Amino acid sequence: MVELQGIPVSPGVAIGPALVLDAAGYRIPRTLLAADEVDAEFARLREAVDKVSTGLEANRLETSAVAGEHTGDIFAAQLQMLHDPRLQAELRRRIREERQSAAYAVSRVLHNYAAAIRRVDSPLLADRADDVLDIEKQLLMCLGAVSAGPLSDLSEPVIVLSHVLTPSETANLDRNYVRAFCTETGGPGGHTAIVAKGLELPAVVGIGSFLDQVGDHCNVIVDGDRGRVIINPDAETIAYYRKKLKDRRSLTARLSELRDLPAETIDGTPLRLSANIEFPHETSTCIERGADGIGLYRTEFLYLASHEEPSEEDHYQAYSRVIREMEGRPVVIRTLDLGADKMGHRPMAEHEHNPFLGLRSIRLSLRNLDLFRPQLRAILRAAIHGDVRVMFPLITTLAEYRQARMLLNVVAEDLVDAGIPHRSNIPVGMMVEVPAAVMMLERFAPEVDFLSIGTNDLAQYTLAVDRSNENVADLYQSSDPAVLRLIARCVEVAEQFDKPLSICGEMSSNPARALLLLGMGVRHLSVPPSSLLRVKKAIRSVSIDQCIEIANRVMQLEAARDVDLYLLDRLGEYVPELIVT
Amino acid sequence: MSKAHSRTVVVRNPQGLHARPADMLVRMANQYTSSILISRGGEAVDCKSILSLLTLGAACGTELSLRVEGDDAEAAIDSIEQLFLRGFDEMGDEDVADNNSDRNEPGDSSESAESVGQTDSTPSA
């Protein structure tokens, strides 16, 4: 039994057999060789190279005979790649000096080449990366390292263990079979974490190097509540977690009774409790759990989950579906938030040294109007189906907000001119995620219809912590007193200008932190569908005076850790059912 | 002592330095013992490594600098330059005759404007 500690990013518990992946979805565990195995392993590689080489040569002759020499040259080029002196030298170095297994070395080196080729600006040339991956696959098959297809053909429940999972890979996990996942890299606020929460998959990230300790089919427990991963658990541990799974199911059953009750405190202070979604199909869960609306619809997943760049029609169809299914409840659409850790299909801004401080989100949208315009048109067109509101992410300056709003007006005029049905009198708001916007909020407030605080980015930019970097992940806490002071200031300005304010960051999904936010004067929370009932349970268990007392006490504290410990204590006192042991 | 030769070449064939031209280039380079580096902007790669050549992403019109050093450097740089001038034998006859390397097929420009590269959201570790 091996116990590992990582960062819990999506709650829940799962028990099942391991499926170990490398970055591409092949099953290549990182195995290291003993000194006396190096020669034999290198010989195995030579043999595999010869075999693949013979195969390619046969393909070349055959194809040339059937389709002409020009077509056969494709295989000549692949042969050239296979025998590339740089490639061979690097493989030799990794096996002989770093003692990596041949399969692991092949997969790493060819992947690096493929990634470098994929990054070039010419689409035609970038596609040559496929040739490189093809060689990788053939070598891995000769080395006996690739059994079947990757994640696409699962037939039994598994727990996915990987060095890294990107947001789109996470989004494409087969939920029928994948029970949980854990990764060596990653941090609590990354988008992979958000997707995992959206899919309600227990997940632990940022574990550090551990894949070499795991083989396929090992039994694994993932504890997404406490960030624990247990490899080959003993009978006692399994029994403990089986009981935990059972308790969790019965809590879920009890919470589901709350769905039709209003989100209000004991003394009757009314609140709005909305849901954050990324995929249209999540709306049904939101309705099932009694959400008051969609407080944050993240639209970039339209880009990440498909291989085609979405058209205006794709946007329109997705939005219309969500809006219709919400039957008149408000739907707040956030415009594209691409860049940094969420890339679309085109190279947006290559080689940024500091992507989170770079061309991302609204900045990227305003620079790529061919990308932004179709989305804005689709939003205005879909607005005829219900209560739609739009907000712009990562607004830093007044000029940015005004530019975005003006563009929305221009797009509306275009639709009028073209006689296309739409509705343009929709509320327009901004996300408050950058400290600069908080400092200038008095100037923004008169120009916006509503404000929404994105605590993930606000914490990242306030604390100068890259939320996806596991080395500094412990510094990233949205309950940090500095972040709380910025939120308090937003509440104050919103009240002064009488503008609705909501919090849609991950912060409000934590029931204890939600109580704190209520005490600070926030009256609208938007949380992942998986958290709706837990947060509602917390809200319905306290009075607003108790929340204010919590907030007053918290504002005296000096560190995020103290804040969270105090909050956990209060939650234990007011809502003991929600404390998972 | 052999002296280093440098020269600038331009990719003229419409499809750029893709797999087949890169293969020809490596074969040509391998006929010489000189060390041959080819660079785009500041990034120089080994001309005898096809994988490295492909990472340059040299589309039609890209300027590349050659730097060749060794006993047969002069012969090597001449024959490599010839390959580029011939557009790796991928140009219509009239292109070579007119020496009009800027001309694109009418379909080419619109196609490259519309097609976008596939996602590669898998970072190399």
PDB file of C-alpha atoms in Angstrom, chain A residues 4-12 160-162 180-187 192 196 201-207 210 221-230:
ATOM      1  CA  LEU A   4       0.296   9.799  -1.935  1.00  0.00           C
ATOM      2  CA  GLN A   5      -0.747  13.339  -1.171  1.00  0.00           C
ATOM      3  CA  GLY A   6      -1.805  15.816  -3.836  1.00  0.00           C
ATOM      4  CA  ILE A   7      -4.134  18.762  -4.206  1.00  0.00           C
ATOM      5  CA  PRO A   8      -7.855  17.937  -4.003  1.00  0.00           C
ATOM      6  CA  VAL A   9      -9.621  19.716  -6.878  1.00  0.00           C
ATOM      7  CA  SER A  10     -12.877  17.842  -7.263  1.00  0.00           C
ATOM      8  CA  PRO A  11     -14.600  16.126  -4.341  1.00  0.00           C
ATOM      9  CA  GLY A  12     -15.723  12.541  -4.096  1.00  0.00           C
ATOM     10  CA  VAL A 160      -6.968   7.448 -14.914  1.00  0.00           C
ATOM     11  CA  LEU A 161      -3.447   8.254 -13.749  1.00  0.00           C
ATOM     12  CA  SER A 162      -1.418  10.609 -15.881  1.00  0.00           C
ATOM     13  CA  ALA A 180     -11.712   9.508 -11.117  1.00  0.00           C
ATOM     14  CA  PHE A 181      -8.352  10.816 -12.194  1.00  0.00           C
ATOM     15  CA  CYS A 182      -5.101  11.998 -10.703  1.00  0.00           C
ATOM     16  CA  THR A 183      -2.146  13.783 -12.258  1.00  0.00           C
ATOM     17  CA  GLU A 184       1.436  14.511 -11.335  1.00  0.00           C
ATOM     18  CA  THR A 185       1.146  18.168 -12.342  1.00  0.00           C
ATOM     19  CA  GLY A 186      -1.539  20.829 -11.976  1.00  0.00           C
ATOM     20  CA  GLY A 187      -2.908  23.181  -9.357  1.00  0.00           C
ATOM     21  CA  THR A 192      -8.597  20.927 -15.682  1.00  0.00           C
ATOM     22  CA  ALA A 196     -13.335  17.787 -13.337  1.00  0.00           C
ATOM     23  CA  LEU A 201     -15.245  13.315 -11.289  1.00  0.00           C
ATOM     24  CA  PRO A 202     -13.205  12.992  -8.101  1.00  0.00           C
ATOM     25  CA  ALA A 203      -9.756  14.369  -8.913  1.00  0.00           C
ATOM     26  CA  VAL A 204      -6.391  14.913  -7.254  1.00  0.00           C
ATOM     27  CA  VAL A 205      -3.668  16.894  -9.045  1.00  0.00           C
ATOM     28  CA  GLY A 206      -0.148  18.138  -8.337  1.00  0.00           C
ATOM     29  CA  ILE A 207       0.925  14.844  -6.746  1.00  0.00           C
ATOM     30  CA  PHE A 210       4.562   8.910  -8.894  1.00  0.00           C
ATOM     31  CA  ILE A 221      -8.422   4.765  -4.302  1.00  0.00           C
ATOM     32  CA  VAL A 222      -8.827   8.445  -5.108  1.00  0.00           C
ATOM     33  CA  ASP A 223     -10.011  10.634  -2.248  1.00  0.00           C
ATOM     34  CA  GLY A 224     -10.961  13.901  -3.899  1.00  0.00           C
ATOM     35  CA  ASP A 225     -12.008  15.423  -0.580  1.00  0.00           C
ATOM     36  CA  ARG A 226      -8.616  15.225   1.015  1.00  0.00           C
ATOM     37  CA  GLY A 227      -6.288  15.016  -1.977  1.00  0.00           C
ATOM     38  CA  ARG A 228      -5.200  11.491  -1.165  1.00  0.00           C
ATOM     39  CA  VAL A 229      -4.354   8.712  -3.597  1.00  0.00           C
ATOM     40  CA  ILE A 230      -3.805   5.179  -2.322  1.00  0.00           C
TER      41      ILE A 230
END
